Amino acid sequence: MSSASRQLFIKTNFDRCTGCELCQLACSERLLGGYNPHRALLQITHTCENLYHFPTVCNQCKNAYCANVCPVKAIGRDSDTSALVVDREKCVACNLCHRYCPLHIVGVDPELKKSVKCDLCGGNPLCVAACPTGALELAWCEKPAEAGEGE
Amino acid sequence: MATSYMGKLLWVDLSAQRFRVDQTPEKLQTDFVGGKGFGAKLLYDLTRAGLDPLSPECPLMFLTGPLTATAAPSMRACVVTKSPLTGTYLDSFFGGRFGPEIKYAGYDGIIITGRAESPVYLWIHDDTVEFRSAEGIWGNNALAANDAIKNDLGEPEAMAVTIGQGGENQVRFALISCEYNRQAGRGGAGAVMGAKNLKGVAVKGTQVVNVHDLPAFKQACQQANAAIAESEVCETLTYGGTSTSIPWASLSGVLPYRNYSDQVDPKAEKLGDEAQHKHLFLGKAACFGCPIRCSQMGAVRTGKYAHLITDIVEYESAALIGSNLDIHDIRAVAHLVKLCDEYGIDSMSAGGAIGFAFEAAQKGVINAPEGIRLDFGSVEGAEYLIRSMALQEDELGRLLSQGVKRASEVLGRDTEAYAMHVKGLESPAWGPRGTPGMGLAYMTADRGGCHQRGFMIGYEVGGEEYNGQPVEAHTVVGKAEILKGEQDYLAGTDALVKCDFGAFGVSAEIYARLLTAATGRRVDAGFFSELGERIWNQTRLFNLREGFRPEDDRLPRRFVEEALPSGPHKGQRISEEDMTAMRADYYQVRGWDEQGRPTEQTLKKLGL
């Protein structure tokens, strides 16, 4: 690619996050059919005696270490959303993606026994819809063109 | 069949350092549903009359409900035990993030008995339970202990409950600090934990909480969230938590001032939402799964207490540590409440005890230590007493840490006239003179003086209607019937375990839809009042077995003998005759005999 491209992403606004975890409940509900925020595909860190709450979502990296290290090339880009998605048929659950993800936000689910990661819900993220404060918002960004790197 | 129950209870014996996992009994689930219901039944069955709450045998239970840990908005969990302060049944509810984690680890509840030989904390991760030494953490305050446990485990995502020095020292109104800085505050559950040599419980789980009918459940959650979004009360709580109630309560003549010598505070504004927005608030924090986010996090930025991180000074604390002590620098009040939270003592009972001590000192019954001013308005005096109670530093601190009932019994000299408690639980911050229905609520609440078992002030001065009619404040007539309805409904929904604030928006119909979709058990809106009546009678049976009698269902003497000197309810008191009349009405509408005992017929109707 030589020209700039538009890409869907979830923008996090920590100034609005209250730490309620409704986003994680919505995420785990879609992934597992039930609830457990630890197994959701986004994280919240609470610091400074609960004064600050930092939501962290998958960066859908241009230079994606998770995809780079996958020995079976199970992580690829969705053509509609540009999200990095796991092909569970290919995934061998080696968890290398988790090990080298800078955020440790991708990895093998203990029950599904496959790597799981944020796929932007196919373009309509449930976490964004569940957030009552606008701490998560859906946005498009202009990705600048790069010379000879990544994809 | 999928259900939102985990189907298991974790039983921990600290003496033997053993644990076992049992199925949640089906009958317990059917008849008592969860939370308060489980607690009411289990406490009755697991204890005998006269059991010392601070003995190893006394069970300390952390209980969830069928909607805890799901996406149903604004759900909580509770602690149930026998109160070392009142000797009654005790439940104490907490938000935050700890409750759901019990279910993620696979349990509907954790029931702890015994006493560890030396300080321990529990580390529960899924089906593994470890008894870990807390020797190095003993002596830490409640918030520091939370950090220390997670550091010790290397588990930043674990959820923990802890006690502070107050719990370690078995202060009779010590609290349990729940992830994060949420309190199971009232009645001394922290002392029960301290008596077990249990500094904390940390939990982390990987289990999924399922529901019976996911599409129906999602729809019911949407309805619940929409109802909260449309509620004006919930909107006010989002804006400023309960701080807006301070100026309102003073205008309405129900705010405690100077140990309840009056119910109007001329400087109430200094403790309210505007003052807290100006001096404290920075942003909002929410309990697990709650869109209301009533918690206003912030910091003191200037003055003597600068850079203290503080949560909102919520209504009860602002009133009982603020107006009740005639302290109006909200930064100082934030400091005093934070001290209570760190030491792990109930700021409500602490405020009551300090107010009592200030008045006793004024009247020359107790002497202030050298260099300390024990009088209304004295921040230093309040700080001194909080420390001496929590750390048991001197005789006065040790005396007051027993609560105002015991302290007045020891001191004598008519101090009972201004010891503000019901059954030993220090009075909450809603003065009842002028609202006798609220008085009746205190008289009959299962854990002693509590406003959360039936908030009659909402009807008596808050404009809420009963059966489409306004409710007259200054009368005892008809109050028992309204109160019974409130108590039953609240007890029933406390089995879910709902938050009182979410309930301002979410209706009985929606709770019924949530419960039906989550568990597969078909219930309608009337279910909760029926359930609540069973629970309420079960807790009554416990208190009767402990020897409580009609004469204990009464108000402190000040509310009875001293007419209010000013405000909208000037001249009002709740006389002995008023109490007798309301008590008789109440026993009658409850189906209890003249001694306040449920009749055979009532018990049969409720299946008890």
PDB file of N, CA and C in Angstrom, chain A residues 15-22 25-26 28-29 32-39 43-44 46 48-53 110-111 126 132-133, chain B residues 69-71 97 101 104 143 157 180 204-211 214 217-218 282 284-291 293 297-298 309 338:
ATOM      1  N   ASP A  15     -10.859   9.678  30.715  1.00  0.00           N
ATOM      2  CA  ASP A  15     -11.464  10.718  31.557  1.00  0.00           C
ATOM      3  C   ASP A  15     -12.953  10.459  31.797  1.00  0.00           C
ATOM      4  N   ARG A  16     -13.540   9.622  30.967  1.00  0.00           N
ATOM      5  CA  ARG A  16     -14.968   9.347  31.143  1.00  0.00           C
ATOM      6  C   ARG A  16     -15.225   7.964  31.736  1.00  0.00           C
ATOM      7  N   CYS A  17     -14.205   7.149  31.811  1.00  0.00           N
ATOM      8  CA  CYS A  17     -14.418   5.776  32.280  1.00  0.00           C
ATOM      9  C   CYS A  17     -14.675   5.778  33.786  1.00  0.00           C
ATOM     10  N   THR A  18     -15.711   5.060  34.199  1.00  0.00           N
ATOM     11  CA  THR A  18     -16.046   4.958  35.622  1.00  0.00           C
ATOM     12  C   THR A  18     -15.686   3.589  36.194  1.00  0.00           C
ATOM     13  N   GLY A  19     -15.160   2.722  35.344  1.00  0.00           N
ATOM     14  CA  GLY A  19     -14.775   1.392  35.816  1.00  0.00           C
ATOM     15  C   GLY A  19     -15.937   0.446  36.032  1.00  0.00           C
ATOM     16  N   CYS A  20     -17.074   0.713  35.412  1.00  0.00           N
ATOM     17  CA  CYS A  20     -18.273  -0.092  35.712  1.00  0.00           C
ATOM     18  C   CYS A  20     -18.232  -1.489  35.099  1.00  0.00           C
ATOM     19  N   GLU A  21     -17.418  -1.678  34.082  1.00  0.00           N
ATOM     20  CA  GLU A  21     -17.237  -2.992  33.454  1.00  0.00           C
ATOM     21  C   GLU A  21     -18.427  -3.451  32.613  1.00  0.00           C
ATOM     22  N   LEU A  22     -19.375  -2.560  32.345  1.00  0.00           N
ATOM     23  CA  LEU A  22     -20.490  -2.962  31.470  1.00  0.00           C
ATOM     24  C   LEU A  22     -19.973  -3.359  30.085  1.00  0.00           C
ATOM     25  N   LEU A  25     -18.781  -6.892  30.334  1.00  0.00           N
ATOM     26  CA  LEU A  25     -19.912  -7.822  30.421  1.00  0.00           C
ATOM     27  C   LEU A  25     -20.494  -8.074  29.033  1.00  0.00           C
ATOM     28  N   ALA A  26     -20.648  -6.996  28.258  1.00  0.00           N
ATOM     29  CA  ALA A  26     -21.187  -7.147  26.906  1.00  0.00           C
ATOM     30  C   ALA A  26     -20.248  -7.987  26.045  1.00  0.00           C
ATOM     31  N   SER A  28     -17.939 -10.273  27.087  1.00  0.00           N
ATOM     32  CA  SER A  28     -17.899 -11.684  27.480  1.00  0.00           C
ATOM     33  C   SER A  28     -19.202 -12.388  27.116  1.00  0.00           C
ATOM     34  N   GLU A  29     -20.288 -11.633  27.117  1.00  0.00           N
ATOM     35  CA  GLU A  29     -21.578 -12.223  26.733  1.00  0.00           C
ATOM     36  C   GLU A  29     -21.536 -12.693  25.271  1.00  0.00           C
ATOM     37  N   LEU A  32     -18.728 -15.668  25.109  1.00  0.00           N
ATOM     38  CA  LEU A  32     -18.911 -16.896  25.894  1.00  0.00           C
ATOM     39  C   LEU A  32     -20.373 -17.248  26.154  1.00  0.00           C
ATOM     40  N   GLY A  33     -21.270 -16.354  25.786  1.00  0.00           N
ATOM     41  CA  GLY A  33     -22.685 -16.599  26.062  1.00  0.00           C
ATOM     42  C   GLY A  33     -23.049 -16.379  27.511  1.00  0.00           C
ATOM     43  N   GLY A  34     -22.108 -15.856  28.293  1.00  0.00           N
ATOM     44  CA  GLY A  34     -22.349 -15.578  29.721  1.00  0.00           C
ATOM     45  C   GLY A  34     -21.393 -14.485  30.150  1.00  0.00           C
ATOM     46  N   TYR A  35     -21.208 -14.362  31.484  1.00  0.00           N
ATOM     47  CA  TYR A  35     -20.498 -13.186  31.979  1.00  0.00           C
ATOM     48  C   TYR A  35     -19.244 -13.529  32.771  1.00  0.00           C
ATOM     49  N   ASN A  36     -18.154 -12.913  32.422  1.00  0.00           N
ATOM     50  CA  ASN A  36     -16.946 -12.871  33.244  1.00  0.00           C
ATOM     51  C   ASN A  36     -15.994 -11.837  32.647  1.00  0.00           C
ATOM     52  N   PRO A  37     -15.852 -10.689  33.324  1.00  0.00           N
ATOM     53  CA  PRO A  37     -15.042  -9.601  32.760  1.00  0.00           C
ATOM     54  C   PRO A  37     -13.572  -9.966  32.555  1.00  0.00           C
ATOM     55  N   HIS A  38     -13.052 -10.916  33.346  1.00  0.00           N
ATOM     56  CA  HIS A  38     -11.646 -11.296  33.161  1.00  0.00           C
ATOM     57  C   HIS A  38     -11.415 -11.908  31.785  1.00  0.00           C
ATOM     58  N   ARG A  39     -12.462 -12.462  31.233  1.00  0.00           N
ATOM     59  CA  ARG A  39     -12.303 -13.143  29.955  1.00  0.00           C
ATOM     60  C   ARG A  39     -12.790 -12.295  28.783  1.00  0.00           C
ATOM     61  N   GLN A  43      -9.749  -4.507  28.622  1.00  0.00           N
ATOM     62  CA  GLN A  43      -9.383  -4.494  30.038  1.00  0.00           C
ATOM     63  C   GLN A  43      -9.644  -3.126  30.652  1.00  0.00           C
ATOM     64  N   ILE A  44      -9.788  -3.116  31.970  1.00  0.00           N
ATOM     65  CA  ILE A  44      -9.847  -1.843  32.693  1.00  0.00           C
ATOM     66  C   ILE A  44      -8.872  -1.932  33.865  1.00  0.00           C
ATOM     67  N   HIS A  46      -7.679  -0.023  37.324  1.00  0.00           N
ATOM     68  CA  HIS A  46      -8.100   0.985  38.300  1.00  0.00           C
ATOM     69  C   HIS A  46      -6.864   1.396  39.101  1.00  0.00           C
ATOM     70  N   CYS A  48      -4.740   4.561  41.685  1.00  0.00           N
ATOM     71  CA  CYS A  48      -4.811   5.719  42.577  1.00  0.00           C
ATOM     72  C   CYS A  48      -6.091   5.699  43.413  1.00  0.00           C
ATOM     73  N   GLU A  49      -6.268   4.617  44.148  1.00  0.00           N
ATOM     74  CA  GLU A  49      -7.426   4.463  45.036  1.00  0.00           C
ATOM     75  C   GLU A  49      -8.752   4.599  44.292  1.00  0.00           C
ATOM     76  N   ASN A  50      -8.793   4.104  43.064  1.00  0.00           N
ATOM     77  CA  ASN A  50     -10.044   4.105  42.293  1.00  0.00           C
ATOM     78  C   ASN A  50     -10.370   5.483  41.706  1.00  0.00           C
ATOM     79  N   LEU A  51      -9.394   6.389  41.733  1.00  0.00           N
ATOM     80  CA  LEU A  51      -9.618   7.729  41.176  1.00  0.00           C
ATOM     81  C   LEU A  51      -9.575   7.687  39.647  1.00  0.00           C
ATOM     82  N   TYR A  52      -8.716   6.826  39.112  1.00  0.00           N
ATOM     83  CA  TYR A  52      -8.561   6.731  37.657  1.00  0.00           C
ATOM     84  C   TYR A  52      -8.924   5.331  37.177  1.00  0.00           C
ATOM     85  N   HIS A  53      -9.539   5.287  36.003  1.00  0.00           N
ATOM     86  CA  HIS A  53      -9.884   4.016  35.374  1.00  0.00           C
ATOM     87  C   HIS A  53      -9.402   4.074  33.929  1.00  0.00           C
ATOM     88  N   PRO A 110      -9.326 -19.994  28.374  1.00  0.00           N
ATOM     89  CA  PRO A 110      -9.149 -21.270  29.075  1.00  0.00           C
ATOM     90  C   PRO A 110     -10.179 -22.346  28.701  1.00  0.00           C
ATOM     91  N   GLU A 111     -11.350 -21.944  28.284  1.00  0.00           N
ATOM     92  CA  GLU A 111     -12.379 -22.930  27.980  1.00  0.00           C
ATOM     93  C   GLU A 111     -12.476 -23.209  26.480  1.00  0.00           C
ATOM     94  N   LEU A 126     -19.996  -4.138  20.572  1.00  0.00           N
ATOM     95  CA  LEU A 126     -20.987  -4.156  21.649  1.00  0.00           C
ATOM     96  C   LEU A 126     -20.498  -3.399  22.885  1.00  0.00           C
ATOM     97  N   PRO A 132     -22.021   3.510  29.206  1.00  0.00           N
ATOM     98  CA  PRO A 132     -23.008   4.557  29.487  1.00  0.00           C
ATOM     99  C   PRO A 132     -22.438   5.972  29.483  1.00  0.00           C
ATOM    100  N   THR A 133     -21.121   6.120  29.346  1.00  0.00           N
ATOM    101  CA  THR A 133     -20.534   7.456  29.520  1.00  0.00           C
ATOM    102  C   THR A 133     -19.770   7.979  28.311  1.00  0.00           C
TER     103      THR A 133
ATOM    104  N   ALA B  69     -23.318 -10.357  39.424  1.00  0.00           N
ATOM    105  CA  ALA B  69     -22.290 -10.787  38.450  1.00  0.00           C
ATOM    106  C   ALA B  69     -22.824 -10.926  37.029  1.00  0.00           C
ATOM    107  N   THR B  70     -24.113 -10.669  36.829  1.00  0.00           N
ATOM    108  CA  THR B  70     -24.650 -10.644  35.468  1.00  0.00           C
ATOM    109  C   THR B  70     -24.644  -9.204  34.967  1.00  0.00           C
ATOM    110  N   ALA B  71     -25.191  -9.001  33.770  1.00  0.00           N
ATOM    111  CA  ALA B  71     -25.271  -7.644  33.223  1.00  0.00           C
ATOM    112  C   ALA B  71     -26.480  -6.883  33.750  1.00  0.00           C
ATOM    113  N   ARG B  97     -16.625  -4.356  43.455  1.00  0.00           N
ATOM    114  CA  ARG B  97     -16.335  -5.433  42.520  1.00  0.00           C
ATOM    115  C   ARG B  97     -16.131  -6.801  43.169  1.00  0.00           C
ATOM    116  N   GLU B 101     -17.132 -11.395  41.958  1.00  0.00           N
ATOM    117  CA  GLU B 101     -15.984 -12.296  41.848  1.00  0.00           C
ATOM    118  C   GLU B 101     -16.250 -13.629  42.559  1.00  0.00           C
ATOM    119  N   TYR B 104     -17.728 -15.640  39.962  1.00  0.00           N
ATOM    120  CA  TYR B 104     -16.764 -16.014  38.915  1.00  0.00           C
ATOM    121  C   TYR B 104     -15.838 -17.133  39.405  1.00  0.00           C
ATOM    122  N   LEU B 143      -7.235  -0.162  53.469  1.00  0.00           N
ATOM    123  CA  LEU B 143      -6.891   0.065  52.063  1.00  0.00           C
ATOM    124  C   LEU B 143      -5.467  -0.401  51.762  1.00  0.00           C
ATOM    125  N   GLU B 157      -5.357  -8.348  39.550  1.00  0.00           N
ATOM    126  CA  GLU B 157      -6.772  -8.433  39.171  1.00  0.00           C
ATOM    127  C   GLU B 157      -7.633  -9.184  40.190  1.00  0.00           C
ATOM    128  N   TYR B 180     -13.668  -1.684  45.669  1.00  0.00           N
ATOM    129  CA  TYR B 180     -12.585  -1.001  46.304  1.00  0.00           C
ATOM    130  C   TYR B 180     -13.134   0.160  47.104  1.00  0.00           C
ATOM    131  N   LYS B 204     -10.435 -14.632  42.882  1.00  0.00           N
ATOM    132  CA  LYS B 204     -10.385 -14.411  41.437  1.00  0.00           C
ATOM    133  C   LYS B 204     -10.904 -15.670  40.761  1.00  0.00           C
ATOM    134  N   GLY B 205     -11.745 -15.509  39.769  1.00  0.00           N
ATOM    135  CA  GLY B 205     -12.344 -16.689  39.159  1.00  0.00           C
ATOM    136  C   GLY B 205     -12.471 -16.599  37.657  1.00  0.00           C
ATOM    137  N   THR B 206     -12.478 -17.759  37.034  1.00  0.00           N
ATOM    138  CA  THR B 206     -12.560 -17.820  35.573  1.00  0.00           C
ATOM    139  C   THR B 206     -13.883 -18.391  35.078  1.00  0.00           C
ATOM    140  N   GLN B 207     -14.797 -18.706  36.024  1.00  0.00           N
ATOM    141  CA  GLN B 207     -16.064 -19.306  35.605  1.00  0.00           C
ATOM    142  C   GLN B 207     -16.952 -18.270  34.911  1.00  0.00           C
ATOM    143  N   VAL B 208     -17.817 -18.767  34.067  1.00  0.00           N
ATOM    144  CA  VAL B 208     -18.773 -17.900  33.382  1.00  0.00           C
ATOM    145  C   VAL B 208     -20.115 -17.988  34.111  1.00  0.00           C
ATOM    146  N   VAL B 209     -20.709 -16.835  34.352  1.00  0.00           N
ATOM    147  CA  VAL B 209     -22.055 -16.804  34.923  1.00  0.00           C
ATOM    148  C   VAL B 209     -23.048 -16.787  33.760  1.00  0.00           C
ATOM    149  N   ASN B 210     -23.801 -17.851  33.651  1.00  0.00           N
ATOM    150  CA  ASN B 210     -24.743 -17.984  32.539  1.00  0.00           C
ATOM    151  C   ASN B 210     -26.136 -17.551  32.961  1.00  0.00           C
ATOM    152  N   VAL B 211     -27.000 -17.392  31.999  1.00  0.00           N
ATOM    153  CA  VAL B 211     -28.413 -17.139  32.294  1.00  0.00           C
ATOM    154  C   VAL B 211     -29.254 -18.149  31.524  1.00  0.00           C
ATOM    155  N   LEU B 214     -30.914 -16.165  27.315  1.00  0.00           N
ATOM    156  CA  LEU B 214     -30.082 -14.984  27.047  1.00  0.00           C
ATOM    157  C   LEU B 214     -30.826 -13.874  26.294  1.00  0.00           C
ATOM    158  N   PHE B 217     -33.084 -12.205  28.662  1.00  0.00           N
ATOM    159  CA  PHE B 217     -32.320 -11.518  29.703  1.00  0.00           C
ATOM    160  C   PHE B 217     -31.758 -10.196  29.177  1.00  0.00           C
ATOM    161  N   LYS B 218     -31.239 -10.243  27.946  1.00  0.00           N
ATOM    162  CA  LYS B 218     -30.691  -9.010  27.358  1.00  0.00           C
ATOM    163  C   LYS B 218     -31.780  -7.947  27.219  1.00  0.00           C
ATOM    164  N   LEU B 282     -13.747  15.207  41.385  1.00  0.00           N
ATOM    165  CA  LEU B 282     -12.995  15.310  40.126  1.00  0.00           C
ATOM    166  C   LEU B 282     -13.659  14.477  39.023  1.00  0.00           C
ATOM    167  N   LYS B 284     -16.096  10.487  38.242  1.00  0.00           N
ATOM    168  CA  LYS B 284     -17.059   9.544  38.796  1.00  0.00           C
ATOM    169  C   LYS B 284     -16.508   8.122  38.759  1.00  0.00           C
ATOM    170  N   ALA B 285     -16.921   7.352  39.716  1.00  0.00           N
ATOM    171  CA  ALA B 285     -16.588   5.933  39.710  1.00  0.00           C
ATOM    172  C   ALA B 285     -17.881   5.146  39.893  1.00  0.00           C
ATOM    173  N   ALA B 286     -17.903   3.956  39.330  1.00  0.00           N
ATOM    174  CA  ALA B 286     -19.112   3.139  39.407  1.00  0.00           C
ATOM    175  C   ALA B 286     -18.798   1.815  40.078  1.00  0.00           C
ATOM    176  N   CYS B 287     -19.788   1.262  40.737  1.00  0.00           N
ATOM    177  CA  CYS B 287     -19.689  -0.122  41.165  1.00  0.00           C
ATOM    178  C   CYS B 287     -19.837  -1.007  39.924  1.00  0.00           C
ATOM    179  N   PHE B 288     -19.536  -2.256  40.106  1.00  0.00           N
ATOM    180  CA  PHE B 288     -19.640  -3.226  39.024  1.00  0.00           C
ATOM    181  C   PHE B 288     -21.020  -3.154  38.346  1.00  0.00           C
ATOM    182  N   GLY B 289     -21.001  -3.031  37.032  1.00  0.00           N
ATOM    183  CA  GLY B 289     -22.241  -3.139  36.264  1.00  0.00           C
ATOM    184  C   GLY B 289     -23.256  -2.055  36.529  1.00  0.00           C
ATOM    185  N   CYS B 290     -22.815  -0.889  36.988  1.00  0.00           N
ATOM    186  CA  CYS B 290     -23.787   0.149  37.333  1.00  0.00           C
ATOM    187  C   CYS B 290     -23.638   1.377  36.457  1.00  0.00           C
ATOM    188  N   PRO B 291     -24.715   1.732  35.737  1.00  0.00           N
ATOM    189  CA  PRO B 291     -24.650   2.930  34.903  1.00  0.00           C
ATOM    190  C   PRO B 291     -24.834   4.222  35.700  1.00  0.00           C
ATOM    191  N   ARG B 293     -23.229   5.339  38.536  1.00  0.00           N
ATOM    192  CA  ARG B 293     -21.946   5.948  38.941  1.00  0.00           C
ATOM    193  C   ARG B 293     -22.125   7.041  39.998  1.00  0.00           C
ATOM    194  N   MET B 297     -15.417  10.533  42.757  1.00  0.00           N
ATOM    195  CA  MET B 297     -14.054  10.458  43.273  1.00  0.00           C
ATOM    196  C   MET B 297     -13.397  11.826  43.167  1.00  0.00           C
ATOM    197  N   GLY B 298     -12.503  12.083  44.087  1.00  0.00           N
ATOM    198  CA  GLY B 298     -11.823  13.366  44.039  1.00  0.00           C
ATOM    199  C   GLY B 298     -10.693  13.444  45.034  1.00  0.00           C
ATOM    200  N   ILE B 309      -6.811  11.685  48.780  1.00  0.00           N
ATOM    201  CA  ILE B 309      -7.742  11.138  47.783  1.00  0.00           C
ATOM    202  C   ILE B 309      -9.008  10.741  48.518  1.00  0.00           C
ATOM    203  N   LYS B 338     -12.376   9.520  55.898  1.00  0.00           N
ATOM    204  CA  LYS B 338     -11.312   8.676  55.334  1.00  0.00           C
ATOM    205  C   LYS B 338     -10.574   7.937  56.450  1.00  0.00           C
TER     206      LYS B 338
END
